[in-house]
Amino acid sequence: MPLWDGRFDGGPGREMQLFSESLGVDLSLFEEDIAGSIAHCTMLGEVGLITEEEASALRGGLMAVREELRQGLYEPDVSLEDVHMAVESRLTELLGDVGGKLHTARSRNDQVATDVRLWLKPRLAGLDEGLARLVGVLLDRVTADGRTLMPGFTHLQHGQPIWLGHHLLAHAWMLSRDRERLAGAAARVDLCPLGAGAMAGTPHPIDRHRTAELLGFSGLVENAMDAVAARDHLQEVVSVCAICMTHLSRMAEELVLWSSPAFGLVRLSDAFTTGSSIMPQKRNPDAAELVRGKAGRVYGDLVALLTMVKGLPLAYNRDLQEDKEPLLDALGTTRASVSIMGSMWESLTVERERYVEELAGDFLLATELADYLVGKGVPFREAHQVSGRLVRWCEERNVDFAALTLKVLSEHHPAFGEDALLWLDPAAAAERRRSMGGTAWEEVERQVRTLRETISSGK
Ligand code: ARG
């Protein structure tokens, strides 16, 4: 029989038990549940709500249950509903009546809220560690291969010549903002709801600050109703995961494109590609594709969490039991995706020769000609027109900018001088972009230093 059967004639039917139990996912929380209970009974003993002997008996019993769960010796029956009742019922089997004192001045509502926050804290730190590693791997790659010229894309068409390092830094900045968002979410997770009771607090003289301190929280969720009903901290964590997965999926998409024979800009290591069961030539970028696909899954987790709380009257409703699967799934998926992305970037080869080929025979330097004229006092709009006409001139003759001579340039605009031809060099074009955050190599190096500091300072 469940622990709450006082007013019932019979327990819930089997169908209801199976529908309502959450032991499957809850058992991933047993360490946190027992840690919460140990802190709770210590506090109860300190304030005199139970005797010190009772507190120490309860602590011993809880440790024994923890050991049984760790070793798989205790497999709670589904009739016990959740991890909280599974632990308490086994505790009472082991200790007798004193086990019943553990639940003084608390409820499963504040208990589950505490468990999830405790569970999250080290995992958020783990995700941050993974992100810091990924940012570090990208920065290492900038240092190793970043001084490779490539076409910067807009609309997936060649735009302007940039250093590969400039492109990689854009990803690194996005990921470092994910770390900032994560730190914000982690600060709001790090508050203790225990002692809220069902929603109204308790008539007993508990010390909520002490429990929070024993559990290593940095503060309290003050309002008892907020403490048991709020799930915005979980929505926030999963939003951070969803945004991060968006970033990873963009990187993943580029790896799929760049590693395809059509682009050939990178070669993924064998460790992260798979073969085709029918086409022997294939080296499929499955890891990158899976990251891209898993982003959709994490968005689903976020929508589940937002929807289950939407319109929910205060305070606790059983709907909230459904929060754990999406939370666990989102964190696990994001953590694994961050990690494999780091490993892929660590082990791939940048095909530097291919980047150079990719630059040739294109009109990537059209903006340079316009900027040259701007330097001679021509309004940008007019300069843009002139440069466009030069692209057309080349296209009509099926040649590229290498065919341009001073004569041809001068026919298109009188402001062109001898030095204009020097502007038709992609490396010089990249290096001219020295404005703050531009692609010039000194700016790339400056940003590498800035981002490295965020890693070493643990920010
Ligand atoms: N298993 C429940 C959950 O995860 C614990 C809280 C149950 N509270 C209740 N009043 N039924 O949300």
GROMACS .gro file of C-alpha atoms and ligand atoms in nm:
model
  471
    1MET     CA    1   0.000   0.000   0.000
    2PRO     CA    2   0.120   0.353  -0.064
    3LEU     CA    3   0.237   0.571   0.222
    4TRP     CA    4  -0.064   0.801   0.188
    5ASP     CA    5  -0.343   0.541   0.224
    6GLY     CA    6  -0.503   0.668   0.546
    7ARG     CA    7  -0.830   0.776   0.395
    8PHE     CA    8  -0.856   0.508   0.126
    9ASP     CA    9  -1.032   0.171   0.132
   10GLY     CA   10  -0.831   0.024  -0.150
   11GLY     CA   11  -0.517   0.135  -0.329
   12PRO     CA   12  -0.509   0.259  -0.688
   13GLY     CA   13  -0.588  -0.003  -0.951
   14ARG     CA   14  -0.300  -0.164  -1.137
   15GLU     CA   15  -0.367   0.037  -1.451
   16MET     CA   16  -0.352   0.360  -1.248
   17GLN     CA   17  -0.033   0.250  -1.073
   18LEU     CA   18   0.138   0.185  -1.403
   19PHE     CA   19   0.012   0.510  -1.550
   20SER     CA   20   0.109   0.723  -1.255
   21GLU     CA   21   0.446   0.584  -1.149
   22SER     CA   22   0.760   0.775  -1.239
   23LEU     CA   23   1.015   0.534  -1.097
   24GLY     CA   24   1.188   0.479  -1.431
   25VAL     CA   25   1.314   0.833  -1.467
   26ASP     CA   26   1.309   0.906  -1.092
   27LEU     CA   27   1.569   0.644  -1.017
   28SER     CA   28   1.823   0.868  -1.187
   29LEU     CA   29   1.753   1.106  -0.899
   30PHE     CA   30   1.797   0.874  -0.603
   31GLU     CA   31   2.137   1.013  -0.502
   32GLU     CA   32   1.995   1.365  -0.488
   33ASP     CA   33   1.676   1.249  -0.316
   34ILE     CA   34   1.876   1.082  -0.040
   35ALA     CA   35   2.118   1.374  -0.009
   36GLY     CA   36   1.815   1.602   0.037
   37SER     CA   37   1.670   1.372   0.302
   38ILE     CA   38   1.999   1.350   0.491
   39ALA     CA   39   2.023   1.731   0.505
   40HIS     CA   40   1.658   1.755   0.604
   41CYS     CA   41   1.685   1.515   0.899
   42THR     CA   42   2.008   1.679   1.014
   43MET     CA   43   1.827   2.013   1.025
   44LEU     CA   44   1.526   1.853   1.201
   45GLY     CA   45   1.764   1.721   1.467
   46GLU     CA   46   1.944   2.055   1.507
   47VAL     CA   47   1.623   2.253   1.562
   48GLY     CA   48   1.491   1.988   1.801
   49LEU     CA   49   1.198   1.864   1.593
   50ILE     CA   50   1.342   1.516   1.629
   51THR     CA   51   1.606   1.398   1.873
   52GLU     CA   52   1.973   1.376   1.774
   53GLU     CA   53   1.950   0.995   1.812
   54GLU     CA   54   1.655   0.987   1.573
   55ALA     CA   55   1.838   1.211   1.328
   56SER     CA   56   2.142   0.989   1.334
   57ALA     CA   57   1.932   0.672   1.299
   58LEU     CA   58   1.758   0.826   0.998
   59ARG     CA   59   2.091   0.924   0.843
   60GLY     CA   60   2.227   0.572   0.889
   61GLY     CA   61   1.911   0.421   0.740
   62LEU     CA   62   1.921   0.656   0.441
   63MET     CA   63   2.282   0.562   0.373
   64ALA     CA   64   2.187   0.194   0.387
   65VAL     CA   65   1.904   0.248   0.135
   66ARG     CA   66   2.145   0.443  -0.086
   67GLU     CA   67   2.390   0.154  -0.081
   68GLU     CA   68   2.114  -0.092  -0.174
   69LEU     CA   69   2.008   0.129  -0.465
   70ARG     CA   70   2.367   0.178  -0.581
   71GLN     CA   71   2.424  -0.195  -0.587
   72GLY     CA   72   2.090  -0.271  -0.748
   73LEU     CA   73   1.982  -0.473  -0.443
   74TYR     CA   74   1.659  -0.280  -0.399
   75GLU     CA   75   1.415  -0.265  -0.687
   76PRO     CA   76   1.111  -0.069  -0.570
   77ASP     CA   77   0.768  -0.185  -0.686
   78VAL     CA   78   0.568   0.050  -0.909
   79SER     CA   79   0.299   0.073  -0.642
   80LEU     CA   80   0.544   0.303  -0.459
   81GLU     CA   81   0.492   0.561  -0.733
   82ASP     CA   82   0.813   0.758  -0.718
   83VAL     CA   83   1.165   0.774  -0.578
   84HIS     CA   84   1.057   0.969  -0.271
   85MET     CA   85   0.815   0.702  -0.153
   86ALA     CA   86   1.046   0.422  -0.262
   87VAL     CA   87   1.323   0.556  -0.037
   88GLU     CA   88   1.096   0.635   0.258
   89SER     CA   89   0.919   0.304   0.246
   90ARG     CA   90   1.246   0.106   0.239
   91LEU     CA   91   1.378   0.328   0.521
   92THR     CA   92   1.078   0.244   0.735
   93GLU     CA   93   1.119  -0.127   0.657
   94LEU     CA   94   1.478  -0.102   0.782
   95LEU     CA   95   1.426   0.130   1.083
   96GLY     CA   96   1.067   0.077   1.192
   97ASP     CA   97   0.850   0.367   1.314
   98VAL     CA   98   1.127   0.627   1.333
   99GLY     CA   99   1.136   0.617   0.950
  100GLY     CA  100   0.800   0.792   0.957
  101LYS     CA  101   0.958   1.100   1.118
  102LEU     CA  102   1.164   1.185   0.811
  103HIS     CA  103   0.873   1.345   0.631
  104THR     CA  104   0.813   1.597   0.913
  105ALA     CA  105   0.780   1.952   0.778
  106ARG     CA  106   0.819   1.868   0.412
  107SER     CA  107   0.620   1.736   0.119
  108ARG     CA  108   0.703   1.550  -0.197
  109ASN     CA  109   0.636   1.876  -0.377
  110ASP     CA  110   0.933   2.059  -0.227
  111GLN     CA  111   1.130   1.735  -0.224
  112VAL     CA  112   1.106   1.674  -0.597
  113ALA     CA  113   1.180   2.041  -0.671
  114THR     CA  114   1.494   2.011  -0.458
  115ASP     CA  115   1.604   1.682  -0.615
  116VAL     CA  116   1.588   1.820  -0.967
  117ARG     CA  117   1.784   2.134  -0.876
  118LEU     CA  118   2.048   1.925  -0.701
  119TRP     CA  119   2.067   1.692  -1.001
  120LEU     CA  120   2.108   1.983  -1.237
  121LYS     CA  121   2.390   2.170  -1.065
  122PRO     CA  122   2.683   1.940  -1.154
  123ARG     CA  123   2.535   1.869  -1.497
  124LEU     CA  124   2.520   2.236  -1.584
  125ALA     CA  125   2.882   2.261  -1.478
  126GLY     CA  126   2.955   1.961  -1.702
  127LEU     CA  127   2.784   2.120  -2.000
  128ASP     CA  128   2.982   2.438  -1.942
  129GLU     CA  129   3.302   2.234  -1.931
  130GLY     CA  130   3.212   2.074  -2.264
  131LEU     CA  131   3.138   2.413  -2.417
  132ALA     CA  132   3.463   2.559  -2.288
  133ARG     CA  133   3.651   2.267  -2.444
  134LEU     CA  134   3.473   2.316  -2.776
  135VAL     CA  135   3.554   2.688  -2.779
  136GLY     CA  136   3.916   2.596  -2.696
  137VAL     CA  137   3.930   2.341  -2.980
  138LEU     CA  138   3.801   2.604  -3.224
  139LEU     CA  139   4.058   2.856  -3.103
  140ASP     CA  140   4.336   2.597  -3.144
  141ARG     CA  141   4.211   2.540  -3.496
  142VAL     CA  142   4.220   2.914  -3.565
  143THR     CA  143   4.582   2.918  -3.453
  144ALA     CA  144   4.673   2.610  -3.658
  145ASP     CA  145   4.481   2.665  -3.983
  146GLY     CA  146   4.306   2.998  -3.946
  147ARG     CA  147   4.538   3.183  -4.180
  148THR     CA  148   4.384   3.010  -4.478
  149LEU     CA  149   4.198   3.231  -4.721
  150MET     CA  150   3.846   3.127  -4.806
  151PRO     CA  151   3.542   3.282  -4.959
  152GLY     CA  152   3.312   3.422  -4.691
  153PHE     CA  153   2.959   3.321  -4.786
  154THR     CA  154   2.631   3.506  -4.793
  155HIS     CA  155   2.327   3.323  -4.935
  156LEU     CA  156   2.572   3.031  -4.965
  157GLN     CA  157   2.738   3.222  -5.250
  158HIS     CA  158   3.092   3.353  -5.250
  159GLY     CA  159   3.093   3.695  -5.086
  160GLN     CA  160   3.432   3.835  -4.986
  161PRO     CA  161   3.769   3.677  -4.909
  162ILE     CA  162   3.819   3.611  -4.538
  163TRP     CA  163   4.058   3.413  -4.324
  164LEU     CA  164   3.916   3.077  -4.212
  165GLY     CA  165   3.999   3.192  -3.857
  166HIS     CA  166   3.748   3.475  -3.890
  167HIS     CA  167   3.475   3.227  -3.978
  168LEU     CA  168   3.562   2.989  -3.693
  169LEU     CA  169   3.567   3.276  -3.446
  170ALA     CA  170   3.205   3.358  -3.530
  171HIS     CA  171   3.110   3.010  -3.408
  172ALA     CA  172   3.331   3.046  -3.101
  173TRP     CA  173   3.162   3.373  -3.002
  174MET     CA  174   2.815   3.218  -3.031
  175LEU     CA  175   2.921   2.927  -2.813
  176SER     CA  176   3.076   3.155  -2.556
  177ARG     CA  177   2.744   3.339  -2.530
  178ASP     CA  178   2.583   3.000  -2.467
  179ARG     CA  179   2.819   2.973  -2.172
  180GLU     CA  180   2.706   3.312  -2.042
  181ARG     CA  181   2.341   3.215  -2.076
  182LEU     CA  182   2.415   2.889  -1.899
  183ALA     CA  183   2.579   3.072  -1.610
  184GLY     CA  184   2.268   3.291  -1.574
  185ALA     CA  185   2.041   2.987  -1.571
  186ALA     CA  186   2.270   2.805  -1.326
  187ALA     CA  187   2.247   3.093  -1.077
  188ARG     CA  188   1.868   3.063  -1.074
  189VAL     CA  189   1.884   2.685  -1.042
  190ASP     CA  190   2.114   2.717  -0.742
  191LEU     CA  191   1.834   2.806  -0.496
  192CYS     CA  192   1.682   2.569  -0.244
  193PRO     CA  193   1.304   2.506  -0.236
  194LEU     CA  194   1.317   2.258   0.056
  195GLY     CA  195   1.100   2.355   0.350
  196ALA     CA  196   0.824   2.499   0.131
  197GLY     CA  197   0.610   2.199   0.225
  198ALA     CA  198   0.315   2.136  -0.002
  199MET     CA  199   0.293   2.511  -0.083
  200ALA     CA  200   0.214   2.703   0.238
  201GLY     CA  201   0.522   2.648   0.451
  202THR     CA  202   0.503   2.461   0.782
  203PRO     CA  203   0.398   2.538   1.140
  204HIS     CA  204   0.719   2.370   1.266
  205PRO     CA  205   1.026   2.579   1.355
  206ILE     CA  206   1.245   2.461   1.067
  207ASP     CA  207   1.561   2.637   0.949
  208ARG     CA  208   1.547   2.661   0.573
  209HIS     CA  209   1.879   2.843   0.551
  210ARG     CA  210   2.050   2.555   0.728
  211THR     CA  211   1.914   2.292   0.488
  212ALA     CA  212   2.014   2.507   0.192
  213GLU     CA  213   2.361   2.543   0.338
  214LEU     CA  214   2.395   2.169   0.407
  215LEU     CA  215   2.301   2.098   0.045
  216GLY     CA  216   2.543   2.356  -0.095
  217PHE     CA  217   2.281   2.589  -0.244
  218SER     CA  218   2.370   2.955  -0.264
  219GLY     CA  219   2.028   3.074  -0.150
  220LEU     CA  220   1.657   2.998  -0.112
  221VAL     CA  221   1.350   3.008  -0.333
  222GLU     CA  222   1.168   3.228  -0.082
  223ASN     CA  223   0.799   3.200  -0.155
  224ALA     CA  224   0.676   2.851  -0.069
  225MET     CA  225   0.423   2.844  -0.350
  226ASP     CA  226   0.675   2.962  -0.607
  227ALA     CA  227   0.919   2.702  -0.472
  228VAL     CA  228   0.692   2.409  -0.560
  229ALA     CA  229   0.509   2.545  -0.866
  230ALA     CA  230   0.784   2.716  -1.066
  231ARG     CA  231   0.950   2.540  -1.355
  232ASP     CA  232   1.086   2.847  -1.533
  233HIS     CA  233   1.437   2.751  -1.425
  234LEU     CA  234   1.399   2.425  -1.616
  235GLN     CA  235   1.252   2.603  -1.916
  236GLU     CA  236   1.547   2.837  -1.905
  237VAL     CA  237   1.801   2.555  -1.893
  238VAL     CA  238   1.635   2.378  -2.184
  239SER     CA  239   1.612   2.709  -2.377
  240VAL     CA  240   1.986   2.745  -2.334
  241CYS     CA  241   2.024   2.387  -2.463
  242ALA     CA  242   1.794   2.462  -2.758
  243ILE     CA  243   1.986   2.776  -2.855
  244CYS     CA  244   2.314   2.591  -2.817
  245MET     CA  245   2.182   2.309  -3.039
  246THR     CA  246   2.093   2.573  -3.299
  247HIS     CA  247   2.455   2.684  -3.296
  248LEU     CA  248   2.581   2.328  -3.314
  249SER     CA  249   2.343   2.247  -3.599
  250ARG     CA  250   2.481   2.538  -3.801
  251MET     CA  251   2.833   2.411  -3.743
  252ALA     CA  252   2.718   2.060  -3.824
  253GLU     CA  253   2.558   2.173  -4.149
  254GLU     CA  254   2.882   2.341  -4.251
  255LEU     CA  255   3.078   2.026  -4.175
  256VAL     CA  256   2.836   1.825  -4.390
  257LEU     CA  257   2.873   2.075  -4.675
  258TRP     CA  258   3.243   2.142  -4.640
  259SER     CA  259   3.332   1.772  -4.618
  260SER     CA  260   3.122   1.680  -4.923
  261PRO     CA  261   3.326   1.609  -5.237
  262ALA     CA  262   3.161   1.912  -5.402
  263PHE     CA  263   3.325   2.147  -5.149
  264GLY     CA  264   3.613   1.934  -5.020
  265LEU     CA  265   3.725   2.202  -4.775
  266VAL     CA  266   3.767   1.968  -4.479
  267ARG     CA  267   3.823   1.598  -4.437
  268LEU     CA  268   3.653   1.447  -4.133
  269SER     CA  269   3.850   1.180  -3.953
  270ASP     CA  270   3.744   0.818  -4.001
  271ALA     CA  271   3.640   0.809  -3.638
  272PHE     CA  272   3.340   1.030  -3.714
  273THR     CA  273   3.232   0.909  -4.055
  274THR     CA  274   3.057   0.594  -4.168
  275GLY     CA  275   3.051   0.395  -4.487
  276SER     CA  276   2.754   0.311  -4.703
  277SER     CA  277   2.626  -0.047  -4.711
  278ILE     CA  278   2.585  -0.020  -5.087
  279MET     CA  279   2.809   0.259  -5.224
  280PRO     CA  280   3.171   0.173  -5.145
  281GLN     CA  281   3.307   0.521  -5.219
  282LYS     CA  282   3.104   0.689  -4.945
  283ARG     CA  283   3.237   0.856  -4.630
  284ASN     CA  284   2.925   0.987  -4.468
  285PRO     CA  285   2.939   1.266  -4.210
  286ASP     CA  286   2.694   1.087  -3.979
  287ALA     CA  287   2.811   1.246  -3.656
  288ALA     CA  288   2.749   1.595  -3.795
  289GLU     CA  289   2.414   1.489  -3.940
  290LEU     CA  290   2.309   1.343  -3.607
  291VAL     CA  291   2.396   1.666  -3.426
  292ARG     CA  292   2.187   1.856  -3.682
  293GLY     CA  293   1.900   1.611  -3.631
  294LYS     CA  294   1.921   1.611  -3.254
  295ALA     CA  295   1.862   1.986  -3.248
  296GLY     CA  296   1.501   1.909  -3.345
  297ARG     CA  297   1.473   1.670  -3.056
  298VAL     CA  298   1.588   1.931  -2.803
  299TYR     CA  299   1.343   2.187  -2.945
  300GLY     CA  300   1.076   1.923  -2.881
  301ASP     CA  301   1.190   1.899  -2.519
  302LEU     CA  302   1.160   2.276  -2.482
  303VAL     CA  303   0.812   2.286  -2.632
  304ALA     CA  304   0.706   2.002  -2.399
  305LEU     CA  305   0.827   2.197  -2.094
  306LEU     CA  306   0.671   2.523  -2.202
  307THR     CA  307   0.339   2.362  -2.287
  308MET     CA  308   0.303   2.155  -1.972
  309VAL     CA  309   0.331   2.462  -1.752
  310LYS     CA  310   0.125   2.695  -1.971
  311GLY     CA  311  -0.210   2.775  -1.808
  312LEU     CA  312  -0.133   2.551  -1.509
  313PRO     CA  313  -0.301   2.686  -1.195
  314LEU     CA  314  -0.076   2.729  -0.891
  315ALA     CA  315   0.066   2.548  -0.709
  316TYR     CA  316   0.172   2.184  -0.763
  317ASN     CA  317  -0.017   1.976  -1.019
  318ARG     CA  318   0.073   1.627  -1.119
  319ASP     CA  319   0.134   1.749  -1.475
  320LEU     CA  320   0.470   1.865  -1.341
  321GLN     CA  321   0.588   1.508  -1.300
  322GLU     CA  322   0.631   1.512  -1.678
  323ASP     CA  323   0.911   1.770  -1.656
  324LYS     CA  324   1.192   1.523  -1.598
  325GLU     CA  325   1.211   1.329  -1.925
  326PRO     CA  326   1.247   1.639  -2.147
  327LEU     CA  327   1.492   1.797  -1.904
  328LEU     CA  328   1.714   1.489  -1.881
  329ASP     CA  329   1.690   1.429  -2.254
  330ALA     CA  330   1.776   1.788  -2.346
  331LEU     CA  331   2.079   1.802  -2.120
  332GLY     CA  332   2.209   1.459  -2.216
  333THR     CA  333   2.164   1.527  -2.587
  334THR     CA  334   2.322   1.871  -2.575
  335ARG     CA  335   2.615   1.751  -2.367
  336ALA     CA  336   2.687   1.465  -2.607
  337SER     CA  337   2.650   1.688  -2.912
  338VAL     CA  338   2.887   1.952  -2.772
  339SER     CA  339   3.138   1.681  -2.698
  340ILE     CA  340   3.130   1.510  -3.038
  341MET     CA  341   3.151   1.847  -3.212
  342GLY     CA  342   3.470   1.917  -3.017
  343SER     CA  343   3.611   1.578  -3.114
  344MET     CA  344   3.521   1.626  -3.481
  345TRP     CA  345   3.692   1.965  -3.498
  346GLU     CA  346   3.990   1.831  -3.309
  347SER     CA  347   4.045   1.547  -3.554
  348LEU     CA  348   3.949   1.685  -3.896
  349THR     CA  349   4.192   1.803  -4.163
  350VAL     CA  350   4.159   2.143  -4.324
  351GLU     CA  351   4.231   2.102  -4.696
  352ARG     CA  352   4.418   2.432  -4.727
  353GLU     CA  353   4.490   2.385  -5.100
  354ARG     CA  354   4.124   2.353  -5.178
  355TYR     CA  355   4.044   2.688  -5.020
  356VAL     CA  356   4.288   2.856  -5.252
  357GLU     CA  357   4.129   2.689  -5.558
  358GLU     CA  358   3.790   2.791  -5.433
  359LEU     CA  359   3.898   3.156  -5.439
  360ALA     CA  360   4.018   3.155  -5.795
  361GLY     CA  361   3.802   3.223  -6.095
  362ASP     CA  362   3.536   3.404  -5.903
  363PHE     CA  363   3.424   3.760  -5.858
  364LEU     CA  364   3.492   3.758  -5.490
  365LEU     CA  365   3.690   4.080  -5.526
  366ALA     CA  366   3.411   4.283  -5.681
  367THR     CA  367   3.367   4.475  -5.355
  368GLU     CA  368   3.739   4.559  -5.361
  369LEU     CA  369   3.707   4.743  -5.692
  370ALA     CA  370   3.414   4.938  -5.551
  371ASP     CA  371   3.606   5.016  -5.230
  372TYR     CA  372   3.906   5.127  -5.437
  373LEU     CA  373   3.690   5.383  -5.615
  374VAL     CA  374   3.539   5.495  -5.284
  375GLY     CA  375   3.896   5.567  -5.173
  376LYS     CA  376   3.927   5.795  -5.476
  377GLY     CA  377   3.619   5.990  -5.370
  378VAL     CA  378   3.359   5.813  -5.587
  379PRO     CA  379   3.022   5.764  -5.408
  380PHE     CA  380   2.977   5.399  -5.304
  381ARG     CA  381   2.657   5.352  -5.506
  382GLU     CA  382   2.828   5.467  -5.826
  383ALA     CA  383   3.135   5.256  -5.747
  384HIS     CA  384   2.910   4.951  -5.692
  385GLN     CA  385   2.757   5.003  -6.040
  386VAL     CA  386   3.098   5.027  -6.203
  387SER     CA  387   3.220   4.713  -6.034
  388GLY     CA  388   2.902   4.530  -6.137
  389ARG     CA  389   2.964   4.633  -6.499
  390LEU     CA  390   3.318   4.495  -6.477
  391VAL     CA  391   3.181   4.158  -6.356
  392ARG     CA  392   2.947   4.162  -6.653
  393TRP     CA  393   3.231   4.252  -6.889
  394CYS     CA  394   3.422   3.944  -6.768
  395GLU     CA  395   3.121   3.715  -6.781
  396GLU     CA  396   3.046   3.814  -7.139
  397ARG     CA  397   3.400   3.714  -7.235
  398ASN     CA  398   3.405   3.408  -7.008
  399VAL     CA  399   3.711   3.533  -6.818
  400ASP     CA  400   3.774   3.628  -6.456
  401PHE     CA  401   3.920   3.937  -6.289
  402ALA     CA  402   4.273   3.819  -6.376
  403ALA     CA  403   4.195   3.937  -6.731
  404LEU     CA  404   4.140   4.298  -6.621
  405THR     CA  405   4.399   4.549  -6.736
  406LEU     CA  406   4.437   4.914  -6.646
  407LYS     CA  407   4.297   4.996  -6.992
  408VAL     CA  408   3.977   4.800  -6.930
  409LEU     CA  409   3.940   4.950  -6.582
  410SER     CA  410   3.990   5.303  -6.709
  411GLU     CA  411   3.728   5.250  -6.980
  412HIS     CA  412   3.482   5.177  -6.702
  413HIS     CA  413   3.580   5.466  -6.475
  414PRO     CA  414   3.839   5.744  -6.501
  415ALA     CA  415   3.928   5.725  -6.132
  416PHE     CA  416   4.100   5.386  -6.177
  417GLY     CA  417   4.480   5.418  -6.158
  418GLU     CA  418   4.775   5.178  -6.184
  419ASP     CA  419   4.748   5.074  -5.818
  420ALA     CA  420   4.392   4.941  -5.871
  421LEU     CA  421   4.532   4.611  -5.997
  422LEU     CA  422   4.706   4.560  -5.662
  423TRP     CA  423   4.367   4.555  -5.499
  424LEU     CA  424   4.279   4.235  -5.687
  425ASP     CA  425   4.462   4.017  -5.437
  426PRO     CA  426   4.242   3.820  -5.196
  427ALA     CA  427   4.493   3.816  -4.908
  428ALA     CA  428   4.540   4.192  -4.934
  429ALA     CA  429   4.161   4.231  -4.946
  430ALA     CA  430   4.123   4.036  -4.621
  431GLU     CA  431   4.408   4.224  -4.457
  432ARG     CA  432   4.257   4.562  -4.544
  433ARG     CA  433   3.957   4.481  -4.324
  434ARG     CA  434   4.117   4.600  -4.006
  435SER     CA  435   3.806   4.757  -3.855
  436MET     CA  436   3.727   4.617  -3.512
  437GLY     CA  437   3.610   4.256  -3.550
  438GLY     CA  438   3.702   4.255  -3.919
  439THR     CA  439   3.874   3.962  -4.089
  440ALA     CA  440   4.228   4.107  -4.082
  441TRP     CA  441   4.464   3.860  -3.915
  442GLU     CA  442   4.560   4.097  -3.632
  443GLU     CA  443   4.188   4.126  -3.545
  444VAL     CA  444   4.153   3.747  -3.555
  445GLU     CA  445   4.446   3.711  -3.318
  446ARG     CA  446   4.311   3.976  -3.085
  447GLN     CA  447   3.978   3.795  -3.059
  448VAL     CA  448   4.151   3.462  -2.998
  449ARG     CA  449   4.321   3.623  -2.698
  450THR     CA  450   3.993   3.769  -2.569
  451LEU     CA  451   3.813   3.436  -2.595
  452ARG     CA  452   4.101   3.242  -2.444
  453GLU     CA  453   4.076   3.464  -2.138
  454THR     CA  454   3.709   3.371  -2.094
  455ILE     CA  455   3.814   3.006  -2.090
  456SER     CA  456   4.099   3.043  -1.843
  457SER     CA  457   3.899   3.269  -1.613
  458GLY     CA  458   3.620   3.006  -1.611
  459LYS     CA  459   3.366   3.264  -1.731
  460ARG     N1  460   0.658   1.215  -0.856
  460ARG     C1  461   0.612   1.348  -0.833
  460ARG     C2  462   0.671   1.443  -0.936
  460ARG     O1  463   0.764   1.407  -0.997
  460ARG     C3  464   0.652   1.392  -0.697
  460ARG     C4  465   0.561   1.492  -0.635
  460ARG     C5  466   0.430   1.429  -0.609
  460ARG     N2  467   0.341   1.513  -0.536
  460ARG     C6  468   0.210   1.488  -0.529
  460ARG     N3  469   0.143   1.570  -0.461
  460ARG     N4  470   0.156   1.388  -0.587
  460ARG     O2  471   0.626   1.551  -0.957
   0.00000   0.00000   0.00000
